[in-house]
JSON list of C-alpha atoms in Angstrom, two decimals:
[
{"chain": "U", "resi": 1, "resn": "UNK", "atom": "CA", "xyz": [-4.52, -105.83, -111.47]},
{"chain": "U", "resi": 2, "resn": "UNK", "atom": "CA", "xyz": [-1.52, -103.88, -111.82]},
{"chain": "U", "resi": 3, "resn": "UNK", "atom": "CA", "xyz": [0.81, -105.33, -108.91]},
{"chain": "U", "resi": 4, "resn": "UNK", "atom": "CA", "xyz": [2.41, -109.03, -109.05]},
{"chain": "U", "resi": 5, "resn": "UNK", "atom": "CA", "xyz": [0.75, -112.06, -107.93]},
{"chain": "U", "resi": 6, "resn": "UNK", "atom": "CA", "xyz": [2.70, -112.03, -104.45]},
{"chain": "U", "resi": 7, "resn": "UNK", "atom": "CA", "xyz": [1.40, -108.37, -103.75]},
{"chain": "U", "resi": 8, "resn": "UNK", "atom": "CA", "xyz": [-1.91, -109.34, -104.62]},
{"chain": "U", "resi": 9, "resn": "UNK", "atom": "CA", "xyz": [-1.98, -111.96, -101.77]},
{"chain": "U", "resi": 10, "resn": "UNK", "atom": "CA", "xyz": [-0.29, -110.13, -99.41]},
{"chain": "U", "resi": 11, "resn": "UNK", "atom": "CA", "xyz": [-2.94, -107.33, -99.33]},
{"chain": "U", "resi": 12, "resn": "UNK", "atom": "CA", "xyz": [-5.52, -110.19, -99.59]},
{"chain": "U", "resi": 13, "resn": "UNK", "atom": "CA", "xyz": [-3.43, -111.54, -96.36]},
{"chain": "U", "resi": 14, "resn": "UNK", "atom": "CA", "xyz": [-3.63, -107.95, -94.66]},
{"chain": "U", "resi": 15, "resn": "UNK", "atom": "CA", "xyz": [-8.05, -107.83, -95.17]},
{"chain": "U", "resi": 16, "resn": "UNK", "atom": "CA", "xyz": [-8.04, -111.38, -94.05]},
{"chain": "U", "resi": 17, "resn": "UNK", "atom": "CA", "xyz": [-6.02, -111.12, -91.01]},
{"chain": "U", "resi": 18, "resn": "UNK", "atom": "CA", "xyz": [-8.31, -107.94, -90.00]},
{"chain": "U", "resi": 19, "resn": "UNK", "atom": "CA", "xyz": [-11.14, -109.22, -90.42]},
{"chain": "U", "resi": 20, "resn": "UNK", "atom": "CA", "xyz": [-10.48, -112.39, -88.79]},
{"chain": "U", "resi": 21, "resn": "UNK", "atom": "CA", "xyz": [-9.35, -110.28, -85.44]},
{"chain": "U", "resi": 22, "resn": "UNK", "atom": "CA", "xyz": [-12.60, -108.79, -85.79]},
{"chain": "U", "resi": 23, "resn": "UNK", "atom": "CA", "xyz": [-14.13, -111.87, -86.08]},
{"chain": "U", "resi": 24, "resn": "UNK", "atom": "CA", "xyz": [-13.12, -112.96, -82.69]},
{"chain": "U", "resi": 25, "resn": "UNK", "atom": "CA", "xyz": [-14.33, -109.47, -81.30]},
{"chain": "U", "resi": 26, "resn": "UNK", "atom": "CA", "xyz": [-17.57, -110.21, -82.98]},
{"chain": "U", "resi": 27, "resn": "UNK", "atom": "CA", "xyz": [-18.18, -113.73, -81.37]},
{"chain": "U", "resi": 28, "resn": "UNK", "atom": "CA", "xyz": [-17.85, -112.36, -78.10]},
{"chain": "U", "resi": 29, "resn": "UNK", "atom": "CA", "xyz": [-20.62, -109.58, -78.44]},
{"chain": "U", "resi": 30, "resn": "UNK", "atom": "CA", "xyz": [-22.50, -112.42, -79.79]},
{"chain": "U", "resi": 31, "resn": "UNK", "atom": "CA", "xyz": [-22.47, -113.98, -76.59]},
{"chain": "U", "resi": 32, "resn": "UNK", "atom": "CA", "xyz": [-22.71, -110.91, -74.69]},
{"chain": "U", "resi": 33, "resn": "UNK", "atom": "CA", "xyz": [-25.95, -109.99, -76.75]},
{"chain": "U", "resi": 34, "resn": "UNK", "atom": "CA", "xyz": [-27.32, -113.53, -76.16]},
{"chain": "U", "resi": 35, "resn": "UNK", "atom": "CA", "xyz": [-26.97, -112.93, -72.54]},
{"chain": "U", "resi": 36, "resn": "UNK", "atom": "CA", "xyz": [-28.79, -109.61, -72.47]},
{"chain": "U", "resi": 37, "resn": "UNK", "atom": "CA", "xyz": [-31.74, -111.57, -73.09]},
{"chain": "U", "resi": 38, "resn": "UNK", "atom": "CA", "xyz": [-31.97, -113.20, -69.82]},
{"chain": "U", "resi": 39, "resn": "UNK", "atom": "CA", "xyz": [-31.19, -109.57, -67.83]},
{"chain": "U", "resi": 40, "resn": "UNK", "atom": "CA", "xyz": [-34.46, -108.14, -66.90]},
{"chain": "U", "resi": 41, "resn": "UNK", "atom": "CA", "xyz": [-33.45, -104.80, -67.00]},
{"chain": "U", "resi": 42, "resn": "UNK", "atom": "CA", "xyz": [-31.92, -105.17, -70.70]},
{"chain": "U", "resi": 43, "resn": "UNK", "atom": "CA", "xyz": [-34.38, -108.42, -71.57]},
{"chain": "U", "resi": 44, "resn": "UNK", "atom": "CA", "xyz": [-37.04, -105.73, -73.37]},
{"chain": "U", "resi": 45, "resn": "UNK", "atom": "CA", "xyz": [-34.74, -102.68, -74.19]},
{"chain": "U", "resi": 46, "resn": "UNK", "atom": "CA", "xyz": [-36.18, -100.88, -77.03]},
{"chain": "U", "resi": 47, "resn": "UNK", "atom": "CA", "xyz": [-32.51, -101.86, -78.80]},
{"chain": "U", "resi": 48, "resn": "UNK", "atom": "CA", "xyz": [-31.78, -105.28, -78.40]},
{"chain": "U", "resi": 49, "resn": "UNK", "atom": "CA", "xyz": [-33.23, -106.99, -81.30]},
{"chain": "U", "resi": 50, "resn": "UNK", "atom": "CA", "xyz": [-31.44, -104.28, -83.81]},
{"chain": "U", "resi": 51, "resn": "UNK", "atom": "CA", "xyz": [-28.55, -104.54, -82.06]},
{"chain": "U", "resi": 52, "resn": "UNK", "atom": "CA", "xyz": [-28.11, -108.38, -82.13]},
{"chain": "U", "resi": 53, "resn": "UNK", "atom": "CA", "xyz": [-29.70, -107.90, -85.74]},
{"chain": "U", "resi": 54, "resn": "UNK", "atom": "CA", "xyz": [-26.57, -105.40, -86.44]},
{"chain": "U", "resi": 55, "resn": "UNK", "atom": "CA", "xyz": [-24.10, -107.68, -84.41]},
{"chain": "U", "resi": 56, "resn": "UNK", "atom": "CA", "xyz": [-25.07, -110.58, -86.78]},
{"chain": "U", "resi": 57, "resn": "UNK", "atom": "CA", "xyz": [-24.82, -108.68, -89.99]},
{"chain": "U", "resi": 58, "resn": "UNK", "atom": "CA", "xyz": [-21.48, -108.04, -89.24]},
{"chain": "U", "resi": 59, "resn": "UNK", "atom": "CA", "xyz": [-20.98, -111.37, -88.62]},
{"chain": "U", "resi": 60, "resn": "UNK", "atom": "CA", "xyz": [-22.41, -112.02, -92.15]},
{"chain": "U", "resi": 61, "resn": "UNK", "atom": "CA", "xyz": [-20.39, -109.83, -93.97]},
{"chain": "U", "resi": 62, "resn": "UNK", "atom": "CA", "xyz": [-17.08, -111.00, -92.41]},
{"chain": "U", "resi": 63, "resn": "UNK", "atom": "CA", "xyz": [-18.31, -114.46, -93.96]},
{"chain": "U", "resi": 64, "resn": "UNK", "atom": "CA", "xyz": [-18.77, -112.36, -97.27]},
{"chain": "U", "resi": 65, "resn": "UNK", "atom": "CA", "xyz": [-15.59, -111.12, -97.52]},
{"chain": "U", "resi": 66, "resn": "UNK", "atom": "CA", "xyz": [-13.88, -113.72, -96.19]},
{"chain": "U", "resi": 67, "resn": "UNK", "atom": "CA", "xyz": [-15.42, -115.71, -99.03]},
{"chain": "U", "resi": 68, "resn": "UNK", "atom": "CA", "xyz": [-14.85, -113.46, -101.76]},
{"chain": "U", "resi": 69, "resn": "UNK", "atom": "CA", "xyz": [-10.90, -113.30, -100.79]},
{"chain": "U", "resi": 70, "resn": "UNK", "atom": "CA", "xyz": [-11.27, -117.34, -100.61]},
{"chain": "U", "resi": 71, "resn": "UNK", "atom": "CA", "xyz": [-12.45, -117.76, -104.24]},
{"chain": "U", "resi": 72, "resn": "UNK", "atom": "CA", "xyz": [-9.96, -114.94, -105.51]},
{"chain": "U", "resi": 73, "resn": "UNK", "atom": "CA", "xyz": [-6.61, -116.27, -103.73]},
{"chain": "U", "resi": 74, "resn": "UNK", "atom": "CA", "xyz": [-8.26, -119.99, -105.22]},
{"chain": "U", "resi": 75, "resn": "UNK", "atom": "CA", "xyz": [-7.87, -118.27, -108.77]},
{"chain": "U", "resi": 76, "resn": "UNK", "atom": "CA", "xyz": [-11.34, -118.52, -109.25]},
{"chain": "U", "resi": 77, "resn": "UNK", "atom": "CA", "xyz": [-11.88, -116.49, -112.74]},
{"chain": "U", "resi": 78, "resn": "UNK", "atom": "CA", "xyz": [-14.21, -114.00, -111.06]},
{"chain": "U", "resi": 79, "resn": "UNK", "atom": "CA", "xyz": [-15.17, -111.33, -113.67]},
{"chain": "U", "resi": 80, "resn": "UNK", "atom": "CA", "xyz": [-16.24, -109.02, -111.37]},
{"chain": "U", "resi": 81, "resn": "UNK", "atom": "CA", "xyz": [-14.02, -109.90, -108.19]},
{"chain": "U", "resi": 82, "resn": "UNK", "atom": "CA", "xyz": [-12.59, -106.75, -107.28]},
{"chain": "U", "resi": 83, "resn": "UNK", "atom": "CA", "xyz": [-16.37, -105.26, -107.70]},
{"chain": "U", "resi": 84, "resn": "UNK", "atom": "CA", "xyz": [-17.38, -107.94, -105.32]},
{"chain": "U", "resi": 85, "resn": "UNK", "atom": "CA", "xyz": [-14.32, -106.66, -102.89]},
{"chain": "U", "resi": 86, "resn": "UNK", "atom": "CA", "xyz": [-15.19, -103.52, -102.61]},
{"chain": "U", "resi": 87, "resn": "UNK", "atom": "CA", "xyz": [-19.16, -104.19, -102.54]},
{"chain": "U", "resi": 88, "resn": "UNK", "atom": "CA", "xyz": [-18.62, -106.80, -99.39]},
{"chain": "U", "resi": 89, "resn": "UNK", "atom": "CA", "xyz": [-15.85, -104.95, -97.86]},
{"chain": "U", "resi": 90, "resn": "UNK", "atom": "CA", "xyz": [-18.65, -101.53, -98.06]},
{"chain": "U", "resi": 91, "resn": "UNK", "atom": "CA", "xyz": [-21.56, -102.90, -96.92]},
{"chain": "U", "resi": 92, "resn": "UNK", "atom": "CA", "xyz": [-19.73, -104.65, -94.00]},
{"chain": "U", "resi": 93, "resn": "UNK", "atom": "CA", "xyz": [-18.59, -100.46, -93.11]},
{"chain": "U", "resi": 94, "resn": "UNK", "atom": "CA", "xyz": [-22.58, -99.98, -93.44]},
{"chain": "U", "resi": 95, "resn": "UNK", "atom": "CA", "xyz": [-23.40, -103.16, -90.95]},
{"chain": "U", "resi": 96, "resn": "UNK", "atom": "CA", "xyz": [-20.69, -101.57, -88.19]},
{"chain": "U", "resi": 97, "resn": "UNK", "atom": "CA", "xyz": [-22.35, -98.34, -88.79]},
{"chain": "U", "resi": 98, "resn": "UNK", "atom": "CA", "xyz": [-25.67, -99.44, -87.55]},
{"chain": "U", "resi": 99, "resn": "UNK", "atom": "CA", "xyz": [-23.97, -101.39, -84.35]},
{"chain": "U", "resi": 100, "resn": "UNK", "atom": "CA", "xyz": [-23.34, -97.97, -82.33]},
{"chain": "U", "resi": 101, "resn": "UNK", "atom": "CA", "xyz": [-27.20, -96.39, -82.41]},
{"chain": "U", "resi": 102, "resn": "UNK", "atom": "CA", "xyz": [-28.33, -99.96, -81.88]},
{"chain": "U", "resi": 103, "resn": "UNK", "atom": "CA", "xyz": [-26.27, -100.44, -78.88]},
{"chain": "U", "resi": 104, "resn": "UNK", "atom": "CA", "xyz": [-26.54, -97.03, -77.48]},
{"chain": "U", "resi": 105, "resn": "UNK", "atom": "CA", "xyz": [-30.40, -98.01, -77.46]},
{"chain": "U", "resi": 106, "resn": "UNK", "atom": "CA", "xyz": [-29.80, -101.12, -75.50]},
{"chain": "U", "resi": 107, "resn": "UNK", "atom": "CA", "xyz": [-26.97, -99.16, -73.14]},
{"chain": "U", "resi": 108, "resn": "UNK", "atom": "CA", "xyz": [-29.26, -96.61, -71.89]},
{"chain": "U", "resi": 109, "resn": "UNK", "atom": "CA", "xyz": [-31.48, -99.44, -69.97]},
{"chain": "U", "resi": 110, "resn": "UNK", "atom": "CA", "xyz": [-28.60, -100.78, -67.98]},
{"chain": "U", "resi": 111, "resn": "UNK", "atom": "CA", "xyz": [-28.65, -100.64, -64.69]},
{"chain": "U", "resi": 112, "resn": "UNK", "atom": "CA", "xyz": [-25.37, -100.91, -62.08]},
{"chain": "U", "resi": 113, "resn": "UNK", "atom": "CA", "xyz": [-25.42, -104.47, -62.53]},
{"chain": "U", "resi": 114, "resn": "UNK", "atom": "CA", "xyz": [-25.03, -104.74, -66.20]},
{"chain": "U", "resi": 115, "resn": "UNK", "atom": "CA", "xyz": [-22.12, -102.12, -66.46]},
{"chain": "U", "resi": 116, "resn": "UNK", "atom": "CA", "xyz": [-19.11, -104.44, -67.13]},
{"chain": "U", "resi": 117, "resn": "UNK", "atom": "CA", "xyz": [-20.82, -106.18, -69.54]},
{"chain": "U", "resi": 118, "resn": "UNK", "atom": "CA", "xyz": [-21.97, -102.90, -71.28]},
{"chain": "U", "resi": 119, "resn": "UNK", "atom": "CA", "xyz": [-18.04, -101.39, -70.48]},
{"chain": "U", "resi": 120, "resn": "UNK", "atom": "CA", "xyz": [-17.21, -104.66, -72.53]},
{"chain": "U", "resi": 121, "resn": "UNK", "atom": "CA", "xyz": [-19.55, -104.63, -75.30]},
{"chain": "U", "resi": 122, "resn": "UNK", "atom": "CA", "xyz": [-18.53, -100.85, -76.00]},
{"chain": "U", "resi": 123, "resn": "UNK", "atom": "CA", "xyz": [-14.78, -101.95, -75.67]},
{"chain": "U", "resi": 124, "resn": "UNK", "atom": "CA", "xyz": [-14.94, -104.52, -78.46]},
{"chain": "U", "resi": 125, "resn": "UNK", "atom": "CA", "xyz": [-17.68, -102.61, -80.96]},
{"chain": "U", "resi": 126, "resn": "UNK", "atom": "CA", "xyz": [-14.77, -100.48, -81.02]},
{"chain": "U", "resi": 127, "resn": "UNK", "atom": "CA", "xyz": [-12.15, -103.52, -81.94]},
{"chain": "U", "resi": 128, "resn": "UNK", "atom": "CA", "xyz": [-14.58, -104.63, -84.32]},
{"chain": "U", "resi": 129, "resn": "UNK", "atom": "CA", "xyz": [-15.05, -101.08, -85.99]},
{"chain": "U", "resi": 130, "resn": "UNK", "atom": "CA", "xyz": [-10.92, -100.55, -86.21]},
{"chain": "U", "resi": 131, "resn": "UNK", "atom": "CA", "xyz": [-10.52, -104.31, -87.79]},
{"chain": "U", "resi": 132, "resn": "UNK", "atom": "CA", "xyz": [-13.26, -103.56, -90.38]},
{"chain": "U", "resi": 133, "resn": "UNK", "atom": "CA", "xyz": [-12.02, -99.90, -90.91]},
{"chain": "U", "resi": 134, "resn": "UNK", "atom": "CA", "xyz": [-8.13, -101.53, -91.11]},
{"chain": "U", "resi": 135, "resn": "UNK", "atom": "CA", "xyz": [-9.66, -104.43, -94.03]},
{"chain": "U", "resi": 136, "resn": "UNK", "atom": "CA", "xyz": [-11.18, -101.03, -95.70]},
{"chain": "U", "resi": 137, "resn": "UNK", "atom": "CA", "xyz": [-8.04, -99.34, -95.89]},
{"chain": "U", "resi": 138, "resn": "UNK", "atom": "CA", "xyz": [-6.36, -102.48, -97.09]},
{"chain": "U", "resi": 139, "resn": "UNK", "atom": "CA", "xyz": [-8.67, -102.77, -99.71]},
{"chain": "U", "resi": 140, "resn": "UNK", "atom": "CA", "xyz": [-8.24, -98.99, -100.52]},
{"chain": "U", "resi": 141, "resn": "UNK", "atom": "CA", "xyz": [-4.52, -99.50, -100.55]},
{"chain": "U", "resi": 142, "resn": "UNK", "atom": "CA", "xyz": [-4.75, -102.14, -103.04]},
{"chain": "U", "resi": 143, "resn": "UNK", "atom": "CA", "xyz": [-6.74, -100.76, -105.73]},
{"chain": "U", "resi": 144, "resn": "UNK", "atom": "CA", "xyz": [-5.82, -97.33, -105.12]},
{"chain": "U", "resi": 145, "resn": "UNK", "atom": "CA", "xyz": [-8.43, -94.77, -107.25]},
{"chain": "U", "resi": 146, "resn": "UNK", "atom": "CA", "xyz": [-9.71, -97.93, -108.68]},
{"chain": "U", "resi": 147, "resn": "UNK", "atom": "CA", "xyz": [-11.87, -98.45, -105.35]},
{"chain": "U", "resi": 148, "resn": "UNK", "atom": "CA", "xyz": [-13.64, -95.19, -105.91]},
{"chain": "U", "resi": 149, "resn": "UNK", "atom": "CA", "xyz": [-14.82, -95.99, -109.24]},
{"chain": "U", "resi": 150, "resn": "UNK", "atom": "CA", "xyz": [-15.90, -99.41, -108.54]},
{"chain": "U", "resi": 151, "resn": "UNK", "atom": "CA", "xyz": [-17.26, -97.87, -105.25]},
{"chain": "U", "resi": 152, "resn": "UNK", "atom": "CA", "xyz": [-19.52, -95.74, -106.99]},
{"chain": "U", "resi": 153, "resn": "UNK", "atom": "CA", "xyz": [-20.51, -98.47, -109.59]},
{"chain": "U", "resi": 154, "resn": "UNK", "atom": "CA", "xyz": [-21.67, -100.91, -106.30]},
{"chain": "U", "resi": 155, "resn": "UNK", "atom": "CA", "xyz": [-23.24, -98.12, -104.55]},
{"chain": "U", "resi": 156, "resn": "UNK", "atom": "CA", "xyz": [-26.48, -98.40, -106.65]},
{"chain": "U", "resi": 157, "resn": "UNK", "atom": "CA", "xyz": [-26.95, -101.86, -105.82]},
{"chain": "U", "resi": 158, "resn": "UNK", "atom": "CA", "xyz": [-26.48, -101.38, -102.09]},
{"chain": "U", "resi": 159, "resn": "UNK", "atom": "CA", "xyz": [-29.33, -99.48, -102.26]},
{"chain": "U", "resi": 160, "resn": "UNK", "atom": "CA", "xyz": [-32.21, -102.14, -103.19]},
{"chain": "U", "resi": 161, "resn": "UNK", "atom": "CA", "xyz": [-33.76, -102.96, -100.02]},
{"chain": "U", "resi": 162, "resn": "UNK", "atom": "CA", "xyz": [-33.16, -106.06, -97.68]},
{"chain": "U", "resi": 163, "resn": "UNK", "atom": "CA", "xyz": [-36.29, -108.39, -98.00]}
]
């Protein structure tokens, strides 16, 4: 790691304090997906369960990240830690990329009396989206070309299948 100790943690800082903004986004389509459940009109829409599946992945991989910049600013000899950076901080841009589709599913089953909770729900997908994109470019910033050779390394293991 080429820059001090101090710029380190600051970009750490930066990915942290994104994602944690998108956190808070995140909770509340939580609750808003929760509560399609109990709208008729939205209960069986073909999208709900892969968009609260999508919603909750996102949620996972804010944890993942969130942990990985935990152990590192703990000076936790990682050998791999950036690797594990740029894995988590990808595969939470592949969760947000499965939210829209998902939702759009859902969306297209709402009737007049679901629209400001739909309105809503589109509003902060979009929050979430910018915060991850935001933690990405942090990340990018940070390791500069490094991130696309380590990106390509992690890219294989993305691949293996979710059980």
């Amino acid at each position: 790691m080429n820059l001090g100790s101090s710029q380190w943690n600051g970009y750490l800082d930066a990915i942290d304090a994104s994602l944690g903004k998108g956190m808070a986004a995140k909770e509340v389509v939580c609750s808003i997906t929760t509560g399609f459940r109990v709208i008729p009109s939205l209960r069986n829409a073909p999208g709900l369960n892969p968009y609260h599946a999508s919603v909750a992945d996102i949620g996972y991989g804010f944890d993942a990240v969130r942990g990985t910049i935990g152990r590192l600013r703990n000076g936790e000899m990682i050998s791999l830690g950036k690797e594990m950076l740029v894995f988590d901080l990808d595969t939470l841009r592949i969760s947000e990329k499965q939210l829209s589709p998902n939702f759009e599913l859902v969306a297209k089953d709402a009737g007049p009396d679901t629209y400001y909770l739909i309105e809503q729900s589109r509003f902060l997908n979009r929050q979430i989206a910018e915060k991850i994109n935001e933690a990405i470019k942090f990340g990018k910033d940070l390791l500069g070309p490094e991130w696309y050779v380590i990106l390509k390394k992690v890219q294989n293991i993305q691949a293996i299948p979710r059980l």
